[in-house]
Short mmCIF file of N, CA and C in Angstrom, two decimals:
data_model
loop_
_atom_site.label_atom_id
_atom_site.label_comp_id
_atom_site.label_asym_id
_atom_site.label_seq_id
_atom_site.Cartn_x
_atom_site.Cartn_y
_atom_site.Cartn_z
N SER A 140 28.23 -21.49 -4.88
CA SER A 140 28.42 -21.40 -3.48
C SER A 140 27.41 -21.97 -2.41
N GLY A 141 27.65 -22.24 -1.22
CA GLY A 141 26.73 -22.60 -0.26
C GLY A 141 25.63 -21.58 -0.13
N ASN A 142 25.80 -20.22 -0.34
CA ASN A 142 24.72 -19.24 -0.30
C ASN A 142 23.63 -19.45 -1.32
N GLU A 143 23.98 -20.15 -2.39
CA GLU A 143 22.84 -20.32 -3.63
C GLU A 143 21.94 -21.25 -3.01
N LYS A 144 22.10 -22.14 -2.05
CA LYS A 144 21.05 -22.92 -1.43
C LYS A 144 20.44 -22.52 -0.14
N SER A 145 20.97 -21.30 0.36
CA SER A 145 20.37 -20.81 1.54
C SER A 145 18.93 -20.27 1.34
N LYS A 146 17.90 -20.65 2.32
CA LYS A 146 16.86 -20.21 2.05
C LYS A 146 16.58 -19.02 3.27
N VAL A 147 15.58 -18.25 2.79
CA VAL A 147 15.30 -17.00 3.58
C VAL A 147 13.77 -16.98 3.92
N PHE A 148 13.10 -16.23 4.70
CA PHE A 148 11.94 -16.10 4.86
C PHE A 148 11.67 -14.47 4.74
N LEU A 149 10.81 -13.93 3.83
CA LEU A 149 10.56 -12.70 3.60
C LEU A 149 9.35 -12.06 4.27
N SER A 150 9.34 -11.01 4.89
CA SER A 150 8.30 -10.43 5.52
C SER A 150 8.37 -8.86 5.28
N ARG A 151 7.27 -8.08 5.61
CA ARG A 151 6.97 -6.85 5.45
C ARG A 151 6.48 -6.37 6.47
N LEU A 152 6.88 -5.05 6.96
CA LEU A 152 6.33 -4.39 8.23
C LEU A 152 5.98 -3.11 7.67
N GLN A 153 4.83 -2.58 7.74
CA GLN A 153 4.14 -1.32 7.15
C GLN A 153 3.46 -0.53 8.21
N PHE A 154 3.75 0.51 8.51
CA PHE A 154 3.22 1.63 9.49
C PHE A 154 2.45 2.54 8.61
N VAL A 155 1.20 2.73 8.80
CA VAL A 155 0.45 3.57 8.04
C VAL A 155 -0.48 4.63 8.91
N ASP A 156 -0.15 5.99 8.82
CA ASP A 156 -0.78 6.70 9.54
C ASP A 156 -1.96 7.58 8.73
N LEU A 157 -3.10 7.23 9.10
CA LEU A 157 -4.15 7.89 8.23
C LEU A 157 -4.77 9.06 9.14
N ALA A 158 -4.35 9.50 10.25
CA ALA A 158 -4.81 10.33 11.19
C ALA A 158 -4.90 11.72 10.53
N GLY A 159 -5.95 12.58 10.76
CA GLY A 159 -6.15 13.83 10.47
C GLY A 159 -7.55 14.05 10.21
N SER A 160 -7.92 15.13 9.86
CA SER A 160 -9.27 15.55 9.61
C SER A 160 -9.55 15.38 8.12
N GLU A 161 -10.64 14.77 7.76
CA GLU A 161 -11.00 14.61 6.33
C GLU A 161 -12.07 15.74 5.98
N ARG A 162 -12.55 16.53 6.76
CA ARG A 162 -13.31 17.73 6.42
C ARG A 162 -12.52 18.84 6.01
N LEU A 163 -13.09 19.25 4.63
CA LEU A 163 -12.19 20.15 4.19
C LEU A 163 -12.14 21.34 5.08
N GLU A 164 -13.11 21.98 5.67
CA GLU A 164 -13.32 23.12 6.43
C GLU A 164 -12.33 22.89 7.62
N LYS A 165 -12.04 21.90 7.99
CA LYS A 165 -11.06 21.76 9.14
C LYS A 165 -9.55 21.52 8.87
N SER A 166 -9.31 20.90 7.64
CA SER A 166 -7.88 20.66 7.06
C SER A 166 -7.56 21.83 6.15
N GLN A 167 -8.54 22.65 5.85
CA GLN A 167 -8.06 23.85 5.15
C GLN A 167 -8.60 25.10 5.63
N ALA A 168 -7.84 26.01 6.21
CA ALA A 168 -8.34 27.22 6.82
C ALA A 168 -9.21 28.10 5.98
N GLY A 169 -9.07 28.08 4.67
CA GLY A 169 -9.96 28.80 3.96
C GLY A 169 -11.28 27.97 3.42
N GLY A 170 -11.48 26.85 3.93
CA GLY A 170 -12.62 26.00 3.41
C GLY A 170 -12.31 25.35 2.21
N ALA A 171 -13.31 25.03 1.36
CA ALA A 171 -13.43 24.53 0.02
C ALA A 171 -13.03 25.21 -1.04
N VAL A 172 -12.30 26.53 -0.93
CA VAL A 172 -12.24 27.23 -2.07
C VAL A 172 -10.78 26.91 -2.85
N TYR A 173 -11.11 26.40 -3.94
CA TYR A 173 -9.79 25.60 -4.69
C TYR A 173 -9.06 26.83 -5.36
N LYS A 174 -9.57 28.06 -5.51
CA LYS A 174 -8.77 28.99 -6.26
C LYS A 174 -8.00 29.99 -5.33
N THR A 175 -6.86 30.43 -5.58
CA THR A 175 -6.21 31.48 -4.65
C THR A 175 -6.76 32.83 -5.16
N PRO A 176 -6.56 33.81 -4.30
CA PRO A 176 -7.06 35.14 -4.62
C PRO A 176 -6.22 35.76 -6.09
N GLY A 177 -5.02 35.00 -6.50
CA GLY A 177 -4.47 35.34 -7.63
C GLY A 177 -4.87 34.57 -8.69
N GLY A 178 -6.07 33.61 -8.56
CA GLY A 178 -6.58 32.87 -9.67
C GLY A 178 -5.98 31.53 -10.07
N GLY A 179 -4.64 31.26 -9.16
CA GLY A 179 -4.13 29.95 -9.17
C GLY A 179 -4.80 28.92 -8.34
N ILE A 180 -4.51 27.60 -8.39
CA ILE A 180 -5.12 26.64 -7.79
C ILE A 180 -4.40 26.45 -6.32
N ASP A 181 -5.38 26.24 -5.25
CA ASP A 181 -4.99 25.98 -4.03
C ASP A 181 -4.44 24.48 -3.79
N MET A 182 -3.16 24.22 -3.96
CA MET A 182 -2.83 22.57 -3.85
C MET A 182 -3.04 22.18 -2.66
N GLY A 183 -3.40 22.91 -1.41
CA GLY A 183 -3.78 22.32 -0.22
C GLY A 183 -5.15 21.60 -0.46
N VAL A 184 -6.12 22.35 -0.93
CA VAL A 184 -7.45 21.77 -1.26
C VAL A 184 -7.38 20.60 -2.20
N VAL A 185 -6.60 20.71 -3.15
CA VAL A 185 -6.39 19.62 -4.05
C VAL A 185 -5.99 18.34 -3.23
N GLN A 186 -4.91 18.50 -2.38
CA GLN A 186 -4.43 17.31 -1.58
C GLN A 186 -5.39 16.86 -0.69
N SER A 187 -6.14 17.68 -0.09
CA SER A 187 -7.24 17.30 0.75
C SER A 187 -8.14 16.40 0.12
N LEU A 188 -8.60 16.80 -1.13
CA LEU A 188 -9.54 16.05 -1.89
C LEU A 188 -8.93 14.83 -2.39
N ALA A 189 -7.61 14.70 -2.71
CA ALA A 189 -6.80 13.40 -2.95
C ALA A 189 -6.78 12.56 -1.72
N THR A 190 -6.65 13.13 -0.62
CA THR A 190 -6.55 12.11 0.50
C THR A 190 -7.99 11.79 0.79
N ASN A 191 -9.08 12.65 0.85
CA ASN A 191 -10.46 11.99 1.01
C ASN A 191 -10.87 10.90 0.02
N PHE A 192 -10.41 11.14 -1.20
CA PHE A 192 -10.58 10.15 -2.28
C PHE A 192 -9.89 8.83 -1.70
N SER A 193 -8.74 8.91 -1.53
CA SER A 193 -7.94 7.51 -0.99
C SER A 193 -8.44 6.93 0.10
N LEU A 194 -8.95 7.69 1.01
CA LEU A 194 -9.68 7.08 2.12
C LEU A 194 -10.98 6.41 1.89
N MET A 195 -11.80 6.91 0.97
CA MET A 195 -13.07 6.52 0.50
C MET A 195 -12.70 5.09 -0.26
N GLU A 196 -11.84 5.25 -1.21
CA GLU A 196 -11.38 4.07 -1.98
C GLU A 196 -10.91 3.05 -0.99
N LEU A 197 -10.24 3.20 -0.03
CA LEU A 197 -9.90 2.37 0.97
C LEU A 197 -10.81 1.58 1.59
N SER A 198 -11.73 2.54 2.21
CA SER A 198 -12.98 2.07 2.90
C SER A 198 -13.98 1.10 2.02
N ARG A 199 -14.06 1.54 0.71
CA ARG A 199 -14.63 0.56 -0.31
C ARG A 199 -14.01 -0.74 -0.53
N CYS A 200 -12.86 -0.72 -0.73
CA CYS A 200 -11.94 -1.73 -0.93
C CYS A 200 -12.01 -2.84 0.30
N LEU A 201 -12.10 -2.26 1.61
CA LEU A 201 -12.25 -3.16 2.57
C LEU A 201 -13.52 -3.78 2.70
N GLN A 202 -14.47 -3.13 2.44
CA GLN A 202 -15.92 -3.74 2.15
C GLN A 202 -15.98 -4.71 1.12
N ASP A 203 -15.12 -4.59 0.02
CA ASP A 203 -15.15 -5.68 -1.04
C ASP A 203 -14.30 -6.79 -0.50
N ILE A 204 -13.40 -6.58 -0.01
CA ILE A 204 -12.47 -7.72 0.37
C ILE A 204 -13.01 -8.37 1.36
N ALA A 205 -13.94 -7.63 2.33
CA ALA A 205 -14.50 -8.59 3.38
C ALA A 205 -15.79 -9.64 2.70
N GLN A 206 -16.41 -9.12 1.57
CA GLN A 206 -17.37 -9.86 1.11
C GLN A 206 -16.90 -11.10 0.15
N LEU A 207 -15.72 -10.96 -0.24
CA LEU A 207 -15.01 -11.79 -1.19
C LEU A 207 -14.45 -13.13 -0.46
N ARG A 208 -14.88 -14.24 -0.93
CA ARG A 208 -14.41 -15.49 -0.15
C ARG A 208 -13.14 -15.86 -0.49
N ASP A 209 -12.55 -15.71 -1.78
CA ASP A 209 -11.04 -16.16 -2.08
C ASP A 209 -10.37 -14.70 -2.26
N LYS A 210 -9.58 -14.48 -1.06
CA LYS A 210 -8.81 -13.34 -1.11
C LYS A 210 -7.63 -13.05 -2.13
N ARG A 211 -7.15 -14.42 -2.51
CA ARG A 211 -6.00 -14.52 -3.42
C ARG A 211 -6.40 -13.88 -4.80
N LYS A 212 -7.79 -14.03 -5.18
CA LYS A 212 -8.10 -13.65 -6.58
C LYS A 212 -8.65 -12.16 -6.51
N PHE A 213 -8.33 -11.51 -5.32
CA PHE A 213 -8.84 -10.08 -5.35
C PHE A 213 -7.81 -9.17 -6.16
N CYS A 214 -8.37 -8.23 -7.02
CA CYS A 214 -7.59 -7.21 -7.86
C CYS A 214 -7.78 -5.98 -7.34
N PHE A 215 -6.59 -5.28 -7.23
CA PHE A 215 -6.66 -3.91 -6.57
C PHE A 215 -6.69 -2.97 -7.71
N ARG A 216 -6.71 -3.49 -8.95
CA ARG A 216 -6.49 -2.36 -10.28
C ARG A 216 -8.01 -1.74 -10.26
N ALA A 217 -8.95 -2.20 -9.72
CA ALA A 217 -10.40 -1.68 -9.78
C ALA A 217 -10.37 -0.30 -9.15
N TYR A 218 -9.48 -0.07 -8.06
CA TYR A 218 -9.47 1.07 -7.36
C TYR A 218 -8.25 2.09 -7.77
N ILE A 219 -8.50 3.27 -7.72
CA ILE A 219 -7.77 4.46 -8.37
C ILE A 219 -7.06 5.04 -7.16
N SER A 220 -6.22 4.46 -6.41
CA SER A 220 -5.64 4.89 -5.36
C SER A 220 -4.15 4.48 -5.02
N ASP A 221 -3.17 5.25 -5.06
CA ASP A 221 -1.86 4.81 -4.71
C ASP A 221 -1.79 4.03 -3.47
N LEU A 222 -2.52 4.71 -2.43
CA LEU A 222 -2.57 4.08 -1.02
C LEU A 222 -2.79 2.48 -0.99
N LEU A 223 -3.83 2.18 -2.11
CA LEU A 223 -4.35 0.75 -2.06
C LEU A 223 -3.21 -0.08 -2.91
N PHE A 224 -2.60 0.40 -3.68
CA PHE A 224 -1.52 -0.46 -4.31
C PHE A 224 -0.30 -0.71 -3.18
N LEU A 225 -0.09 0.33 -2.44
CA LEU A 225 0.95 0.09 -1.56
C LEU A 225 0.78 -0.91 -0.35
N LEU A 226 -0.55 -0.79 -0.20
CA LEU A 226 -1.12 -1.54 0.97
C LEU A 226 -1.68 -3.00 0.59
N SER A 227 -1.61 -3.24 -0.90
CA SER A 227 -2.20 -4.41 -1.19
C SER A 227 -1.84 -5.69 -0.44
N GLU A 228 -0.62 -5.80 -0.36
CA GLU A 228 0.07 -6.93 0.47
C GLU A 228 -0.55 -7.15 1.76
N THR A 229 -0.65 -6.17 2.39
CA THR A 229 -0.94 -6.14 3.64
C THR A 229 -2.61 -6.49 3.95
N LEU A 230 -3.33 -6.18 2.83
CA LEU A 230 -4.64 -6.41 3.07
C LEU A 230 -5.35 -7.77 2.69
N VAL A 231 -4.63 -8.57 1.92
CA VAL A 231 -4.87 -9.71 1.54
C VAL A 231 -3.80 -10.77 1.55
N GLY A 232 -3.97 -11.81 1.39
CA GLY A 232 -2.90 -12.91 1.41
C GLY A 232 -2.61 -13.31 2.89
N ASN A 233 -1.31 -13.65 2.92
CA ASN A 233 -0.54 -14.01 4.40
C ASN A 233 -0.20 -13.01 5.18
N ALA A 234 -1.04 -12.06 5.79
CA ALA A 234 -0.74 -10.85 6.34
C ALA A 234 -1.43 -10.88 7.86
N LEU A 235 -0.80 -10.34 8.84
CA LEU A 235 -1.44 -9.86 9.96
C LEU A 235 -1.33 -8.37 9.81
N THR A 236 -2.65 -7.83 10.09
CA THR A 236 -2.95 -6.44 10.00
C THR A 236 -3.80 -5.84 11.19
N ALA A 237 -3.30 -5.02 11.65
CA ALA A 237 -3.81 -4.37 13.04
C ALA A 237 -4.26 -3.16 12.65
N CYS A 238 -5.37 -2.57 13.12
CA CYS A 238 -5.83 -1.10 12.98
C CYS A 238 -6.20 -0.46 14.41
N PHE A 239 -5.74 0.78 14.34
CA PHE A 239 -6.01 1.36 15.57
C PHE A 239 -6.80 2.56 15.22
N ILE A 240 -8.13 2.58 16.11
CA ILE A 240 -8.89 3.76 15.41
C ILE A 240 -9.10 4.85 16.69
N CYS A 241 -8.60 5.91 16.35
CA CYS A 241 -8.55 6.91 17.40
C CYS A 241 -9.79 7.92 17.42
N ILE A 242 -10.57 8.10 18.48
CA ILE A 242 -11.78 9.09 18.18
C ILE A 242 -11.62 10.11 19.31
N SER A 243 -12.40 11.23 19.22
CA SER A 243 -12.53 12.35 20.08
C SER A 243 -13.71 12.12 20.59
N GLN A 244 -13.70 12.57 22.26
CA GLN A 244 -15.06 12.54 22.68
C GLN A 244 -15.71 13.82 22.60
N ALA A 245 -15.18 14.72 22.02
CA ALA A 245 -15.60 16.24 21.92
C ALA A 245 -16.92 16.04 21.02
N ALA A 246 -17.93 16.86 21.36
CA ALA A 246 -19.21 16.74 20.66
C ALA A 246 -19.04 17.55 19.11
N ALA A 247 -17.93 18.60 19.18
CA ALA A 247 -17.86 19.17 17.77
C ALA A 247 -17.13 18.04 16.78
N ASN A 248 -16.57 16.94 17.20
CA ASN A 248 -15.96 15.89 16.50
C ASN A 248 -16.83 14.60 16.17
N SER A 249 -18.01 14.77 16.70
CA SER A 249 -18.91 13.35 16.72
C SER A 249 -19.07 12.93 15.37
N GLY A 250 -19.05 13.70 14.41
CA GLY A 250 -19.35 13.26 12.99
C GLY A 250 -18.01 12.60 12.43
N GLU A 251 -16.97 13.08 12.73
CA GLU A 251 -15.75 12.46 12.16
C GLU A 251 -15.46 11.17 13.17
N SER A 252 -15.76 11.25 14.34
CA SER A 252 -15.58 10.10 15.33
C SER A 252 -16.43 8.76 14.69
N LYS A 253 -17.75 9.21 14.29
CA LYS A 253 -18.69 8.17 13.64
C LYS A 253 -17.93 7.58 12.54
N CYS A 254 -17.58 8.42 11.56
CA CYS A 254 -16.84 7.83 10.45
C CYS A 254 -15.68 7.04 10.57
N ALA A 255 -14.83 7.59 11.66
CA ALA A 255 -13.79 6.56 12.17
C ALA A 255 -14.17 5.28 12.63
N MET A 256 -15.18 5.19 13.48
CA MET A 256 -15.70 3.98 14.02
C MET A 256 -16.38 3.15 12.82
N ASP A 257 -16.98 3.79 11.92
CA ASP A 257 -17.51 3.06 10.77
C ASP A 257 -16.46 2.30 9.82
N PHE A 258 -15.39 3.08 9.67
CA PHE A 258 -14.11 2.53 9.12
C PHE A 258 -13.59 1.33 9.85
N GLY A 259 -13.42 1.54 11.05
CA GLY A 259 -12.87 0.41 11.85
C GLY A 259 -13.58 -0.69 11.78
N GLU A 260 -15.31 -0.49 11.61
CA GLU A 260 -16.19 -1.70 11.56
C GLU A 260 -15.96 -2.51 10.52
N ARG A 261 -15.72 -1.78 9.26
CA ARG A 261 -15.32 -2.25 7.98
C ARG A 261 -13.99 -3.04 8.03
N PHE A 262 -13.27 -2.43 8.61
CA PHE A 262 -11.65 -3.08 8.72
C PHE A 262 -11.70 -4.43 9.67
N SER A 263 -12.66 -4.40 10.50
CA SER A 263 -12.53 -5.63 11.51
C SER A 263 -13.34 -6.76 10.95
N LYS A 264 -14.03 -6.67 9.63
CA LYS A 264 -14.61 -7.66 9.10
C LYS A 264 -13.61 -8.52 8.15
N LEU A 265 -12.39 -7.87 7.93
CA LEU A 265 -11.33 -8.58 7.21
C LEU A 265 -11.10 -9.79 7.82
N SER A 266 -10.99 -10.89 6.99
CA SER A 266 -10.43 -12.15 7.69
C SER A 266 -9.31 -12.76 6.93
N ILE A 267 -8.19 -12.94 7.50
CA ILE A 267 -7.06 -13.37 6.74
C ILE A 267 -6.72 -14.67 7.39
N THR A 268 -6.61 -15.56 6.38
CA THR A 268 -6.07 -17.00 6.60
C THR A 268 -4.74 -17.09 6.57
N ARG A 269 -4.15 -17.29 7.56
CA ARG A 269 -2.69 -17.32 7.63
C ARG A 269 -2.18 -18.50 7.13
N GLN A 270 -1.31 -18.53 6.32
CA GLN A 270 -0.65 -19.79 5.67
C GLN A 270 0.89 -19.81 6.08
N LYS A 271 1.30 -21.18 6.15
CA LYS A 271 2.79 -21.11 6.65
C LYS A 271 3.74 -20.57 5.46
N VAL A 272 4.47 -19.67 5.93
CA VAL A 272 5.32 -19.08 5.17
C VAL A 272 6.58 -20.05 4.76
N LYS A 273 6.69 -20.04 3.44
CA LYS A 273 7.72 -20.79 2.92
C LYS A 273 9.25 -20.27 2.73
N GLY A 274 10.16 -20.78 2.86
CA GLY A 274 11.55 -20.14 2.59
C GLY A 274 11.78 -19.99 1.24
N LYS A 275 12.48 -19.15 0.76
CA LYS A 275 12.86 -18.98 -0.72
C LYS A 275 14.42 -18.93 -0.81
N LEU A 276 14.90 -19.45 -1.94
CA LEU A 276 16.13 -19.49 -2.10
C LEU A 276 16.64 -18.12 -2.42
N LEU A 277 17.96 -17.73 -1.81
CA LEU A 277 18.52 -16.42 -2.11
C LEU A 277 18.48 -16.06 -3.50
N SER A 278 19.07 -16.93 -4.29
CA SER A 278 19.16 -16.84 -5.91
C SER A 278 17.96 -16.59 -6.58
N GLY A 279 16.79 -17.12 -6.04
CA GLY A 279 15.59 -16.90 -6.50
C GLY A 279 14.92 -15.42 -6.26
N ILE A 280 15.32 -15.04 -4.96
CA ILE A 280 14.80 -13.75 -4.58
C ILE A 280 15.60 -12.77 -5.26
N VAL A 281 16.84 -13.12 -5.54
CA VAL A 281 17.98 -11.98 -6.35
C VAL A 281 17.21 -11.85 -7.96
N LYS A 282 17.10 -13.18 -8.33
CA LYS A 282 16.50 -12.91 -9.70
C LYS A 282 14.98 -12.39 -9.88
N GLY A 283 14.19 -12.57 -9.11
CA GLY A 283 12.99 -12.12 -8.97
C GLY A 283 12.88 -10.34 -8.84
N ALA A 284 13.81 -10.25 -7.92
CA ALA A 284 13.95 -8.46 -7.65
C ALA A 284 14.54 -7.77 -8.92
N ARG A 285 15.64 -8.52 -9.27
CA ARG A 285 15.96 -7.99 -10.67
C ARG A 285 15.21 -7.91 -11.63
N GLU A 286 14.31 -8.90 -11.95
CA GLU A 286 13.39 -8.91 -13.04
C GLU A 286 12.26 -7.66 -12.61
N LYS A 287 12.01 -7.58 -11.59
CA LYS A 287 10.81 -6.67 -11.21
C LYS A 287 11.43 -5.28 -11.42
N ILE A 288 12.56 -5.12 -11.20
CA ILE A 288 13.28 -3.55 -11.25
C ILE A 288 13.27 -3.16 -12.78
N GLU A 289 13.83 -4.29 -13.67
CA GLU A 289 13.84 -4.03 -14.86
C GLU A 289 12.55 -3.84 -15.61
N GLU A 290 11.41 -4.74 -15.25
CA GLU A 290 10.36 -4.50 -15.69
C GLU A 290 9.68 -3.24 -15.38
N ASN A 291 9.91 -2.80 -14.10
CA ASN A 291 9.32 -1.44 -13.81
C ASN A 291 9.76 -0.23 -14.53
N LYS A 292 11.05 -0.33 -14.53
CA LYS A 292 11.95 0.66 -15.18
C LYS A 292 11.47 0.77 -16.65
N HIS A 293 11.26 -0.38 -17.40
CA HIS A 293 10.95 -0.39 -18.87
C HIS A 293 9.41 0.36 -18.91
N HIS A 294 8.43 0.16 -17.91
CA HIS A 294 7.42 0.57 -18.15
C HIS A 294 7.33 2.06 -17.71
N LEU A 295 8.27 2.42 -16.70
CA LEU A 295 8.25 3.95 -16.47
C LEU A 295 8.64 4.68 -17.68
N GLN A 296 9.80 4.12 -18.68
CA GLN A 296 9.99 4.79 -19.66
C GLN A 296 8.82 4.90 -20.58
N LYS A 297 7.97 4.36 -20.73
CA LYS A 297 6.98 4.39 -21.75
C LYS A 297 5.71 5.21 -21.34
N VAL A 298 5.73 5.38 -20.03
CA VAL A 298 4.52 6.26 -19.57
C VAL A 298 4.59 7.71 -19.28
N MET A 299 3.64 8.60 -19.40
CA MET A 299 3.80 9.91 -19.03
C MET A 299 3.94 9.97 -17.53
N GLU A 300 4.47 11.37 -17.30
CA GLU A 300 4.74 11.75 -15.78
C GLU A 300 3.73 11.69 -14.87
N ASN A 301 2.46 11.83 -15.18
CA ASN A 301 1.22 12.17 -14.50
C ASN A 301 0.47 10.80 -14.19
N ASN A 302 1.13 9.82 -14.98
CA ASN A 302 0.39 8.36 -14.86
C ASN A 302 0.36 7.84 -13.28
N PRO A 303 -0.89 7.50 -12.86
CA PRO A 303 -1.03 7.00 -11.60
C PRO A 303 -0.20 5.96 -10.99
N TYR A 304 0.25 5.15 -11.97
CA TYR A 304 1.07 3.94 -11.73
C TYR A 304 2.46 4.29 -11.55
N THR A 305 2.93 5.44 -11.84
CA THR A 305 4.31 5.93 -11.69
C THR A 305 4.73 5.79 -10.29
N VAL A 306 4.15 6.09 -9.31
CA VAL A 306 4.35 6.10 -7.91
C VAL A 306 4.47 4.43 -7.60
N VAL A 307 3.62 3.76 -7.92
CA VAL A 307 3.43 2.53 -7.49
C VAL A 307 4.69 1.73 -8.01
N ARG A 308 5.09 1.87 -9.35
CA ARG A 308 6.05 1.36 -10.05
C ARG A 308 7.64 1.95 -9.29
N THR A 309 7.49 3.07 -9.10
CA THR A 309 8.86 3.67 -8.39
C THR A 309 8.83 2.91 -7.09
N ALA A 310 7.89 2.90 -6.15
CA ALA A 310 7.85 2.21 -4.97
C ALA A 310 8.40 0.69 -5.04
N GLN A 311 7.78 0.07 -6.12
CA GLN A 311 8.27 -1.39 -6.40
C GLN A 311 9.78 -1.49 -6.55
N ILE A 312 10.28 -0.54 -7.46
CA ILE A 312 11.50 -0.32 -7.87
C ILE A 312 12.64 -0.24 -6.16
N LYS A 313 12.04 0.62 -5.66
CA LYS A 313 12.91 1.00 -4.30
C LYS A 313 12.68 -0.28 -3.41
N ASP A 314 11.64 -0.89 -3.35
CA ASP A 314 11.28 -2.02 -2.56
C ASP A 314 12.51 -3.06 -3.02
N CYS A 315 12.34 -3.27 -4.37
CA CYS A 315 13.39 -4.51 -4.87
C CYS A 315 14.78 -4.22 -4.49
N GLU A 316 15.20 -2.93 -4.67
CA GLU A 316 16.67 -2.52 -4.41
C GLU A 316 16.99 -2.69 -2.97
N GLN A 317 15.96 -2.36 -2.11
CA GLN A 317 16.02 -2.73 -0.68
C GLN A 317 16.26 -4.13 -0.35
N ILE A 318 15.42 -4.96 -0.87
CA ILE A 318 15.75 -6.51 -0.86
C ILE A 318 17.18 -6.91 -1.43
N LEU A 319 17.68 -6.27 -2.54
CA LEU A 319 18.95 -6.62 -3.14
C LEU A 319 20.08 -6.44 -2.03
N ALA A 320 19.85 -5.32 -1.46
CA ALA A 320 20.82 -4.78 -0.38
C ALA A 320 20.76 -5.57 0.75
N VAL A 321 19.68 -5.95 1.22
CA VAL A 321 19.78 -6.94 2.42
C VAL A 321 20.32 -8.21 1.87
N VAL A 322 20.06 -8.73 0.94
CA VAL A 322 20.59 -10.16 0.44
C VAL A 322 22.20 -10.11 0.19
N LYS A 323 22.61 -8.82 -0.19
CA LYS A 323 24.00 -8.58 -0.22
C LYS A 323 24.72 -8.63 1.09
N LEU A 324 23.92 -8.08 2.03
CA LEU A 324 24.53 -7.92 3.38
C LEU A 324 24.52 -9.35 4.03
N LEU A 325 23.43 -10.06 3.76
CA LEU A 325 23.34 -11.65 4.20
C LEU A 325 24.38 -12.46 3.72
N THR A 326 24.57 -12.31 2.27
CA THR A 326 25.68 -13.24 1.66
C THR A 326 27.00 -12.63 2.24
N LYS A 327 27.25 -11.38 2.46
CA LYS A 327 28.56 -10.82 2.76
C LYS A 327 28.97 -11.43 4.29
N GLU A 328 27.92 -11.36 5.19
CA GLU A 328 28.20 -12.14 6.50
C GLU A 328 28.30 -13.34 6.59
N HIS A 329 27.51 -14.20 5.55
CA HIS A 329 27.70 -15.51 5.55
C HIS A 329 29.01 -15.99 5.14
N SER A 330 29.66 -15.31 4.14
CA SER A 330 30.84 -15.69 3.61
C SER A 330 32.03 -15.36 4.62
N GLU A 331 31.89 -14.37 5.62
CA GLU A 331 33.02 -13.78 6.57
C GLU A 331 33.21 -14.96 7.79
#
């Protein structure tokens, strides 16, 4: 049909809120005590540590990207953070990325404000070379999305539940399913 020859332009819009305190004593009322009085593990502390680790990896990644000349050859596999995999297309390639840094004027928050400004400085060193976006055939988009869904489902069947790539693969499946749903809507409207 005529829809097979239709070209579309793909784009992605991501909002990421990294706000909050990275300091354990501020993000956890009990401080950095990872054991509960009953001897269990305080998951709030574990989540705070994981958040801090993701932010540290993001900061390190931004610094590495800024130093690399050919951004297309950058590999995110060196970083162990779901956040980086989810942001990978936003940080390199053909992307417009904005970062808003909010700081506090309170003296008690000066350490965190300095960390936030240092992060903003690293982020400001990213230089993205915009390229002209080329349209893609709907049939190619559908084929690619279906292949990616099958590939990720295949990998998910072979990995253990706590594998760090499970979240990324699940997100990629959801992303491709959304692409297929939009293409279905486009072709339905075009045929009416």
